[in-house]
Amino acid sequence: MLKTFPKGGVHPAEDKYSANNAIETLPLPKTVSIPIAQHIGAPSKPVVNKGDKVKVGDKIAESAGFVSANIHSSVSGIVVKVDNVMDSTGYKRPCVVIDVEGDEWNESIDRSTDLKKEISLTDKEIINKINESGIVGLGGATFPSHVKLSVPAGKRIDVLIINGVECEPYLTSDHRLMLEKAEEMLVGIQILMKALGVNSALIGIENNKPDAISHLDTLVKDYPGIKVHALKVQYPQGGEKQLIKALINREVPSGALPLDVGAVVHNVGTALAVYEAVQKNKPLFERVVTLTGKSVTKPSNFMVRIGTPVTDLVEAAGGLPEDTGKIINGGPMMGKAVNSLEIPVVKGTSGILIMPADLSKRKKESDCIRCAKCVSVCPQGLEPYLLNKLALLEKNDKLETGGVMDCIECGSCSYTCPAGLPLLDYIRLGKSRVSQIIRSRK
Amino acid sequence: MFDVVIAMLPVLAISIYFFGMGAIIVTLTAVVSCLAFEWLIQKYMLKQEPSITDGSALVTGILLAFNMPTNLPIGIIIIGSLVAIGVGKMSFGGLGNNPFNPALVGRVFLLISFPVQMTSWPVPTGFSNSYTDAVTGATPLGVMKEGIGAGESVSAIMDKIPSHMEMFYGHMGGSMGEIAAVALLLGFAYLLIRKVITWHIPISIIATIAIFTGILWMVNPEANADPLFHLLTGGILLGAIFMATDYVTSPMSIKGMWVYGIGIGVITVLIRVFGAYPEGVSFAILIMNAFVPLINMYIKPKRFGEIKND
Ligand code: SF4
Ligand code: SF4
């Protein structure tokens, strides 16, 4: 029996159209807009001014605290402005805008492609390097990686968990990385193990990617301590808490972090970025983005420089289909609709999904019929129908006791509701109100 | 909702087999009037977009028919449908907002208002075209209740009523939906396979009744009928599988479903053994329906990573 998490979950259609398409490097854009707030935590402080000349890999904005991240230029060229530009949230946010000239890399970056296996840095040096290189969780959460590696005194970590689940339908960027950059990723995992001082790492991959599982399984023989685990397909297994439960059967308490149960979770893409940063001195300025959708001519996985406008990706995949209904930043379950193609790719962009009009129509909404299906699919054991109602009524105290902060925003409830209620939309609203209230209490 | 209708088809088929035209007439009348009342009330009284296509009124209509004898005068069926839809459902704000199972509201109203017509059960004679002139008799449960009341021993009463096997296939007097355990169980299996309902409510009701009546039976088998007799008669299976599991009026959490199911089981047996009515499941369900908001408020699903306070 394959392992999985025990409570709730759904099985949406996978629709991984781009799974067999190798990663292609997207041609350089003409301009990039690099937001200074593309991670969880404090927005970074720009360290360049209009008119400055930058190279690929130069730092352009500096981390503004412990929970924050450096940002590096993804191109070479001239800074044309440091100004507000619309990003994927639909709001204008400060960005560093650079006009591209050539492709000149910072000299300190090792551009060779040979695999460098020895890890010469110490644990402290590794964490510093990761911090320096602006690495954040690339699965989409964009939490600064060095923070997750800095284990507070008194906590003991005994296992590193690597998330190769990619449970969101449509998205394939992690899948491709596991096939094409497996060795680099495994070295990256060893670096993370060294930083954490653990001698065991588990890579969790859902059983719908047998090629990735068998590929990694043969390679890990040369990497002591790393094991590959095939998991039963079940959404949202990529949620940290669900993945930890599935792999090592530990339950992260409500309100606590994985490190409270001795585990740290990093995504496969992050492991690769760690390899590049530590072994090749290459900061995080590009990532793999899946551009996909049922009507997309050429569903693709692109290696994209951060700050590239989404429209470049759409063009490279054969243009915007005529029947486009909506464009989603991320996957269909957790992603959010965007209303412009000019938004830039950021560190957290794992995919752009183009939904045809007939699939983007919402189900007709009716009253809740109290079928309890949302309750039974919620992996966090919450009562989505109730949270939805409380959020609509703005009953913030009841929302809090109802566990709204435990919601991992997986969207299983909305997906399953036969009354067509957009439960997660309202729960998210309620959650952000409650989290503001909690913050103001401190 | 349409899965529920499919699950009810075997019951309907057996009913037609045993009761003939009566079963067809009662079902059609109940279904058509439920749909019509829902449409009329939504359109002209509430001025809403009618939502009869959601299938819920169809289900209510069939369930209401299942709770009726197959020789019930048409006028009474229509009144029952009006009460079920109008009072049981629409007066609370329509589907999703009604605290009580609409079909049961209709049934209980009729039982109180037309006790004679609602308890004169046609004897299953095989397919017949007769309607109101059907031969009537008491249900096995009625015979049992009366017999025990008159001081007869259970074994003596058993000789007068169909065997357990006959009851299992539906060969007994009763409402059209309650008679055939085999068809009800078939429907139950379908509902489970299609994941329309979970097993918790029906099984907790059935298990509670089996255990409770089992104890009474073991204490004195001559004054109390055996558990299987109880389960096969008086609509326990119909209630447990199709009525108590109504989404709107049953609890949201698994633990809550257990409490609700056990409550229905206990109340049913109490009514049967100590109350005035021979059967008790409809009242038991309605009583527990009333507790559902309370159950939902206090019995919560287990949260992921819940901190145990011990
Ligand atoms: S309430 Fe939150 S955690 Fe539960 S199913 Fe909905 S989105 Fe997922
Ligand atoms: S799934 Fe939808 S209809 Fe069913 S209980 Fe939840 S909110 Fe209500």
CSV table of N, CA, C and O in Angstrom, one decimal, chain A residues 230-322:
chain,number,residue,atom,x,y,z
A,230,ALA,N,7.4,6.7,-3.1
A,230,ALA,CA,6.3,6.9,-3.9
A,230,ALA,C,5.1,7.1,-3.1
A,230,ALA,O,4.9,6.4,-2.1
A,231,LEU,N,4.2,8.0,-3.4
A,231,LEU,CA,3.0,8.3,-2.6
A,231,LEU,C,1.8,8.1,-3.4
A,231,LEU,O,1.8,8.3,-4.7
A,232,LYS,N,0.7,7.7,-2.8
A,232,LYS,CA,-0.6,7.6,-3.5
A,232,LYS,C,-1.0,9.0,-3.9
A,232,LYS,O,-0.8,9.9,-3.2
A,233,VAL,N,-1.6,9.1,-5.1
A,233,VAL,CA,-2.0,10.4,-5.6
A,233,VAL,C,-3.2,10.9,-4.8
A,233,VAL,O,-4.3,10.2,-4.7
A,234,GLN,N,-3.1,12.0,-4.2
A,234,GLN,CA,-4.2,12.6,-3.4
A,234,GLN,C,-3.9,14.0,-3.2
A,234,GLN,O,-2.9,14.4,-2.6
A,235,TYR,N,-4.8,14.9,-3.6
A,235,TYR,CA,-4.6,16.3,-3.4
A,235,TYR,C,-5.1,16.6,-2.0
A,235,TYR,O,-6.1,16.1,-1.6
A,236,PRO,N,-4.5,17.5,-1.2
A,236,PRO,CA,-3.3,18.3,-1.4
A,236,PRO,C,-2.1,17.7,-0.6
A,236,PRO,O,-1.7,18.2,0.4
A,237,GLN,N,-1.5,16.7,-1.2
A,237,GLN,CA,-0.4,16.0,-0.5
A,237,GLN,C,0.9,16.9,-0.5
A,237,GLN,O,1.7,16.7,0.3
A,238,GLY,N,0.9,17.9,-1.3
A,238,GLY,CA,2.0,18.8,-1.3
A,238,GLY,C,2.0,19.8,-0.2
A,238,GLY,O,3.0,20.5,0.0
A,239,GLY,N,0.9,19.9,0.6
A,239,GLY,CA,0.9,20.7,1.8
A,239,GLY,C,1.9,20.2,2.8
A,239,GLY,O,1.9,18.9,3.0
A,240,GLU,N,2.6,21.0,3.4
A,240,GLU,CA,3.7,20.6,4.3
A,240,GLU,C,3.2,19.6,5.3
A,240,GLU,O,3.7,18.6,5.5
A,241,LYS,N,2.1,20.0,6.0
A,241,LYS,CA,1.6,19.2,7.1
A,241,LYS,C,1.1,17.8,6.6
A,241,LYS,O,1.3,16.8,7.2
A,242,GLN,N,0.5,17.8,5.4
A,242,GLN,CA,0.0,16.6,4.8
A,242,GLN,C,1.1,15.7,4.4
A,242,GLN,O,1.1,14.5,4.6
A,243,LEU,N,2.2,16.3,3.8
A,243,LEU,CA,3.3,15.5,3.4
A,243,LEU,C,4.1,14.9,4.6
A,243,LEU,O,4.5,13.7,4.5
A,244,ILE,N,4.2,15.6,5.6
A,244,ILE,CA,4.9,15.1,6.8
A,244,ILE,C,4.1,14.0,7.4
A,244,ILE,O,4.7,12.9,7.7
A,245,LYS,N,2.8,14.1,7.4
A,245,LYS,CA,2.0,13.1,8.0
A,245,LYS,C,2.1,11.8,7.1
A,245,LYS,O,2.2,10.7,7.6
A,246,ALA,N,2.1,12.0,5.8
A,246,ALA,CA,2.1,10.9,4.9
A,246,ALA,C,3.4,10.1,5.0
A,246,ALA,O,3.5,8.9,5.0
A,247,LEU,N,4.5,10.9,5.0
A,247,LEU,CA,5.9,10.2,5.0
A,247,LEU,C,6.3,9.7,6.3
A,247,LEU,O,6.9,8.6,6.4
A,248,ILE,N,6.2,10.5,7.4
A,248,ILE,CA,6.7,10.0,8.6
A,248,ILE,C,5.7,9.9,9.7
A,248,ILE,O,6.0,9.7,10.9
A,249,ASN,N,4.4,10.0,9.4
A,249,ASN,CA,3.3,9.9,10.3
A,249,ASN,C,3.5,10.8,11.5
A,249,ASN,O,3.1,10.3,12.6
A,250,ARG,N,4.0,12.0,11.4
A,250,ARG,CA,3.9,12.9,12.5
A,250,ARG,C,2.9,14.0,12.2
A,250,ARG,O,2.8,14.4,11.0
A,251,GLU,N,2.2,14.5,13.2
A,251,GLU,CA,1.2,15.5,13.0
A,251,GLU,C,1.6,16.8,13.5
A,251,GLU,O,1.8,16.9,14.7
A,252,VAL,N,1.8,17.8,12.6
A,252,VAL,CA,2.2,19.1,13.1
A,252,VAL,C,1.1,19.7,13.8
A,252,VAL,O,0.0,19.9,13.3
A,253,PRO,N,1.3,20.1,15.1
A,253,PRO,CA,0.1,20.6,15.9
A,253,PRO,C,-0.4,21.9,15.2
A,253,PRO,O,0.4,22.7,14.6
A,254,SER,N,-1.7,22.2,15.5
A,254,SER,CA,-2.3,23.4,15.0
A,254,SER,C,-1.5,24.6,15.4
A,254,SER,O,-1.1,24.7,16.6
A,255,GLY,N,-1.1,25.5,14.5
A,255,GLY,CA,-0.4,26.7,14.9
A,255,GLY,C,1.1,26.5,15.0
A,255,GLY,O,1.8,27.5,15.3
A,256,ALA,N,1.6,25.3,14.9
A,256,ALA,CA,3.0,25.0,15.1
A,256,ALA,C,3.7,24.8,13.7
A,256,ALA,O,3.0,24.9,12.7
A,257,LEU,N,5.0,24.7,13.7
A,257,LEU,CA,5.7,24.5,12.5
A,257,LEU,C,6.3,23.1,12.3
A,257,LEU,O,6.4,22.4,13.3
A,258,PRO,N,6.6,22.7,11.1
A,258,PRO,CA,7.2,21.4,10.9
A,258,PRO,C,8.3,21.1,11.9
A,258,PRO,O,8.5,20.0,12.3
A,259,LEU,N,9.2,22.2,12.1
A,259,LEU,CA,10.3,21.9,13.0
A,259,LEU,C,9.9,21.5,14.4
A,259,LEU,O,10.7,20.9,15.1
A,260,ASP,N,8.7,21.8,14.8
A,260,ASP,CA,8.2,21.3,16.1
A,260,ASP,C,8.1,19.8,16.2
A,260,ASP,O,7.9,19.2,17.2
A,261,VAL,N,8.0,19.2,15.0
A,261,VAL,CA,8.0,17.7,15.0
A,261,VAL,C,9.3,17.1,14.4
A,261,VAL,O,9.3,16.0,14.0
A,262,GLY,N,10.3,18.0,14.4
A,262,GLY,CA,11.6,17.5,14.0
A,262,GLY,C,11.8,17.4,12.5
A,262,GLY,O,12.7,16.6,12.0
A,263,ALA,N,11.0,18.1,11.7
A,263,ALA,CA,11.2,17.9,10.2
A,263,ALA,C,11.3,19.3,9.6
A,263,ALA,O,10.8,20.3,10.1
A,264,VAL,N,12.0,19.4,8.5
A,264,VAL,CA,12.0,20.6,7.7
A,264,VAL,C,11.6,20.1,6.2
A,264,VAL,O,12.1,19.1,5.8
A,265,VAL,N,10.8,20.9,5.6
A,265,VAL,CA,10.4,20.6,4.2
A,265,VAL,C,10.9,21.6,3.2
A,265,VAL,O,10.7,22.8,3.4
A,266,HIS,N,11.5,21.1,2.2
A,266,HIS,CA,11.9,22.0,1.1
A,266,HIS,C,11.4,21.3,-0.2
A,266,HIS,O,11.3,20.1,-0.3
A,267,ASN,N,11.2,22.2,-1.2
A,267,ASN,CA,10.7,21.8,-2.5
A,267,ASN,C,11.9,21.4,-3.4
A,267,ASN,O,13.0,21.8,-3.2
A,268,VAL,N,11.6,20.5,-4.4
A,268,VAL,CA,12.7,20.0,-5.2
A,268,VAL,C,13.3,21.2,-6.0
A,268,VAL,O,14.6,21.2,-6.2
A,269,GLY,N,12.5,22.2,-6.4
A,269,GLY,CA,13.1,23.3,-7.1
A,269,GLY,C,14.0,24.1,-6.2
A,269,GLY,O,15.1,24.6,-6.6
A,270,THR,N,13.7,24.2,-4.9
A,270,THR,CA,14.5,24.9,-4.0
A,270,THR,C,15.8,24.2,-3.8
A,270,THR,O,16.9,24.8,-3.7
A,271,ALA,N,15.8,22.8,-3.8
A,271,ALA,CA,17.0,22.0,-3.7
A,271,ALA,C,18.0,22.3,-4.8
A,271,ALA,O,19.2,22.5,-4.6
A,272,LEU,N,17.4,22.5,-6.0
A,272,LEU,CA,18.2,22.8,-7.2
A,272,LEU,C,18.8,24.2,-7.0
A,272,LEU,O,20.0,24.4,-7.3
A,273,ALA,N,18.0,25.1,-6.6
A,273,ALA,CA,18.5,26.5,-6.4
A,273,ALA,C,19.6,26.5,-5.4
A,273,ALA,O,20.6,27.3,-5.5
A,274,VAL,N,19.5,25.7,-4.4
A,274,VAL,CA,20.5,25.6,-3.3
A,274,VAL,C,21.8,25.1,-3.9
A,274,VAL,O,22.9,25.6,-3.7
A,275,TYR,N,21.7,24.1,-4.7
A,275,TYR,CA,22.9,23.6,-5.4
A,275,TYR,C,23.6,24.7,-6.2
A,275,TYR,O,24.8,24.9,-6.1
A,276,GLU,N,22.8,25.3,-7.0
A,276,GLU,CA,23.4,26.4,-7.9
A,276,GLU,C,24.1,27.5,-7.1
A,276,GLU,O,25.1,28.0,-7.4
A,277,ALA,N,23.4,27.9,-6.0
A,277,ALA,CA,23.9,28.9,-5.2
A,277,ALA,C,25.2,28.5,-4.5
A,277,ALA,O,26.2,29.2,-4.5
A,278,VAL,N,25.2,27.3,-3.8
A,278,VAL,CA,26.3,26.9,-3.0
A,278,VAL,C,27.5,26.4,-3.8
A,278,VAL,O,28.7,26.7,-3.6
A,279,GLN,N,27.2,25.7,-4.9
A,279,GLN,CA,28.3,25.1,-5.7
A,279,GLN,C,28.8,25.9,-6.8
A,279,GLN,O,29.9,25.8,-7.3
A,280,LYS,N,27.8,26.7,-7.3
A,280,LYS,CA,28.1,27.5,-8.5
A,280,LYS,C,28.1,29.0,-8.3
A,280,LYS,O,28.2,29.8,-9.3
A,281,ASN,N,27.8,29.4,-7.1
A,281,ASN,CA,27.8,30.8,-6.7
A,281,ASN,C,26.7,31.6,-7.5
A,281,ASN,O,26.9,32.8,-7.8
A,282,LYS,N,25.7,30.9,-7.9
A,282,LYS,CA,24.6,31.5,-8.8
A,282,LYS,C,23.4,31.9,-7.9
A,282,LYS,O,22.7,31.0,-7.4
A,283,PRO,N,23.1,33.1,-7.8
A,283,PRO,CA,22.0,33.5,-7.0
A,283,PRO,C,20.7,33.2,-7.7
A,283,PRO,O,20.7,32.8,-8.9
A,284,LEU,N,19.6,33.3,-7.0
A,284,LEU,CA,18.3,32.9,-7.6
A,284,LEU,C,17.8,34.0,-8.5
A,284,LEU,O,17.3,35.0,-8.0
A,285,PHE,N,17.9,33.8,-9.8
A,285,PHE,CA,17.3,34.8,-10.7
A,285,PHE,C,16.5,34.2,-11.9
A,285,PHE,O,16.1,34.9,-12.8
A,286,GLU,N,16.5,32.9,-11.9
A,286,GLU,CA,15.6,32.3,-12.9
A,286,GLU,C,14.9,31.0,-12.3
A,286,GLU,O,15.4,30.5,-11.3
A,287,ARG,N,13.9,30.6,-13.0
A,287,ARG,CA,13.2,29.4,-12.5
A,287,ARG,C,12.4,28.8,-13.6
A,287,ARG,O,12.2,29.4,-14.7
A,288,VAL,N,11.9,27.6,-13.4
A,288,VAL,CA,11.1,26.9,-14.4
A,288,VAL,C,9.6,27.2,-14.1
A,288,VAL,O,9.1,27.2,-13.0
A,289,VAL,N,9.0,27.6,-15.2
A,289,VAL,CA,7.5,28.0,-15.1
A,289,VAL,C,6.8,27.2,-16.2
A,289,VAL,O,7.2,27.1,-17.3
A,290,THR,N,5.7,26.5,-15.8
A,290,THR,CA,4.9,25.8,-16.7
A,290,THR,C,3.8,26.7,-17.3
A,290,THR,O,3.2,27.5,-16.6
A,291,LEU,N,3.8,26.8,-18.6
A,291,LEU,CA,2.7,27.6,-19.3
A,291,LEU,C,1.8,26.6,-19.9
A,291,LEU,O,2.2,25.9,-20.9
A,292,THR,N,0.6,26.5,-19.5
A,292,THR,CA,-0.2,25.4,-20.0
A,292,THR,C,-1.7,25.7,-20.0
A,292,THR,O,-2.1,26.8,-19.6
A,293,GLY,N,-2.5,24.8,-20.5
A,293,GLY,CA,-4.0,25.0,-20.6
A,293,GLY,C,-4.5,24.1,-21.7
A,293,GLY,O,-3.7,23.7,-22.5
A,294,LYS,N,-5.8,23.8,-21.6
A,294,LYS,CA,-6.3,22.8,-22.6
A,294,LYS,C,-6.2,23.3,-24.0
A,294,LYS,O,-5.9,22.5,-24.9
A,295,SER,N,-6.3,24.6,-24.3
A,295,SER,CA,-6.3,25.1,-25.6
A,295,SER,C,-5.0,25.7,-26.0
A,295,SER,O,-4.8,26.2,-27.1
A,296,VAL,N,-4.0,25.6,-25.1
A,296,VAL,CA,-2.7,26.2,-25.5
A,296,VAL,C,-2.0,25.4,-26.6
A,296,VAL,O,-2.0,24.1,-26.5
A,297,THR,N,-1.5,26.0,-27.6
A,297,THR,CA,-1.0,25.3,-28.8
A,297,THR,C,0.2,24.4,-28.3
A,297,THR,O,0.3,23.2,-28.7
A,298,LYS,N,1.1,24.9,-27.5
A,298,LYS,CA,2.3,24.2,-27.1
A,298,LYS,C,2.5,24.3,-25.6
A,298,LYS,O,3.2,25.2,-25.2
A,299,PRO,N,1.8,23.5,-24.9
A,299,PRO,CA,2.0,23.6,-23.4
A,299,PRO,C,3.5,23.3,-23.1
A,299,PRO,O,4.1,22.4,-23.7
A,300,SER,N,4.1,24.2,-22.3
A,300,SER,CA,5.6,24.1,-22.2
A,300,SER,C,6.1,24.3,-20.7
A,300,SER,O,5.3,24.8,-19.9
A,301,ASN,N,7.3,23.9,-20.6
A,301,ASN,CA,8.0,24.3,-19.3
A,301,ASN,C,9.2,25.1,-19.7
A,301,ASN,O,10.1,24.7,-20.5
A,302,PHE,N,9.2,26.4,-19.3
A,302,PHE,CA,10.2,27.3,-19.7
A,302,PHE,C,11.2,27.6,-18.5
A,302,PHE,O,10.7,27.8,-17.4
A,303,MET,N,12.5,27.8,-18.8
A,303,MET,CA,13.4,28.3,-17.9
A,303,MET,C,13.3,29.8,-18.1
A,303,MET,O,13.6,30.3,-19.2
A,304,VAL,N,12.9,30.6,-17.1
A,304,VAL,CA,12.5,32.0,-17.3
A,304,VAL,C,13.3,32.8,-16.3
A,304,VAL,O,13.5,32.5,-15.1
A,305,ARG,N,13.8,34.0,-16.8
A,305,ARG,CA,14.5,34.9,-15.9
A,305,ARG,C,13.4,35.7,-15.1
A,305,ARG,O,12.3,36.0,-15.7
A,306,ILE,N,13.6,35.8,-13.8
A,306,ILE,CA,12.6,36.5,-13.0
A,306,ILE,C,12.4,37.9,-13.6
A,306,ILE,O,13.4,38.6,-14.0
A,307,GLY,N,11.2,38.4,-13.6
A,307,GLY,CA,10.8,39.7,-14.1
A,307,GLY,C,10.3,39.7,-15.5
A,307,GLY,O,9.9,40.7,-16.0
A,308,THR,N,10.5,38.6,-16.2
A,308,THR,CA,10.0,38.5,-17.6
A,308,THR,C,8.4,38.6,-17.6
A,308,THR,O,7.8,38.0,-16.8
A,309,PRO,N,7.9,39.4,-18.5
A,309,PRO,CA,6.4,39.5,-18.5
A,309,PRO,C,5.8,38.2,-19.0
A,309,PRO,O,6.4,37.5,-19.9
A,310,VAL,N,4.7,37.8,-18.4
A,310,VAL,CA,4.0,36.6,-18.7
A,310,VAL,C,3.7,36.5,-20.2
A,310,VAL,O,3.7,35.4,-20.8
A,311,THR,N,3.4,37.6,-20.8
A,311,THR,CA,3.1,37.6,-22.2
A,311,THR,C,4.1,37.0,-23.1
A,311,THR,O,3.9,36.3,-24.1
A,312,ASP,N,5.4,37.1,-22.7
A,312,ASP,CA,6.5,36.5,-23.5
A,312,ASP,C,6.3,35.0,-23.4
A,312,ASP,O,6.6,34.3,-24.4
A,313,LEU,N,5.9,34.4,-22.3
A,313,LEU,CA,5.8,33.0,-22.2
A,313,LEU,C,4.6,32.5,-23.0
A,313,LEU,O,4.6,31.5,-23.7
A,314,VAL,N,3.5,33.3,-23.0
A,314,VAL,CA,2.3,33.0,-23.8
A,314,VAL,C,2.7,33.0,-25.3
A,314,VAL,O,2.3,32.0,-26.0
A,315,GLU,N,3.4,34.0,-25.7
A,315,GLU,CA,3.8,34.0,-27.1
A,315,GLU,C,4.6,32.8,-27.5
A,315,GLU,O,4.4,32.1,-28.5
A,316,ALA,N,5.6,32.4,-26.6
A,316,ALA,CA,6.5,31.3,-26.9
A,316,ALA,C,5.7,30.0,-26.9
A,316,ALA,O,6.1,29.0,-27.5
A,317,ALA,N,4.5,29.9,-26.3
A,317,ALA,CA,3.7,28.7,-26.3
A,317,ALA,C,2.7,28.7,-27.3
A,317,ALA,O,1.8,27.9,-27.3
A,318,GLY,N,2.8,29.7,-28.3
A,318,GLY,CA,1.9,29.7,-29.4
A,318,GLY,C,0.8,30.7,-29.3
A,318,GLY,O,-0.2,30.7,-30.1
A,319,GLY,N,0.9,31.6,-28.4
A,319,GLY,CA,-0.1,32.7,-28.3
A,319,GLY,C,-1.3,32.4,-27.5
A,319,GLY,O,-1.5,31.3,-27.1
A,320,LEU,N,-2.0,33.5,-27.2
A,320,LEU,CA,-3.2,33.3,-26.4
A,320,LEU,C,-4.3,32.6,-27.2
A,320,LEU,O,-4.7,33.1,-28.2
A,321,PRO,N,-4.8,31.5,-26.7
A,321,PRO,CA,-5.9,30.8,-27.5
A,321,PRO,C,-7.1,31.7,-27.6
A,321,PRO,O,-7.4,32.5,-26.7
A,322,GLU,N,-7.9,31.6,-28.7
A,322,GLU,CA,-9.1,32.4,-28.9
A,322,GLU,C,-10.2,32.2,-27.8
A,322,GLU,O,-10.9,33.2,-27.5
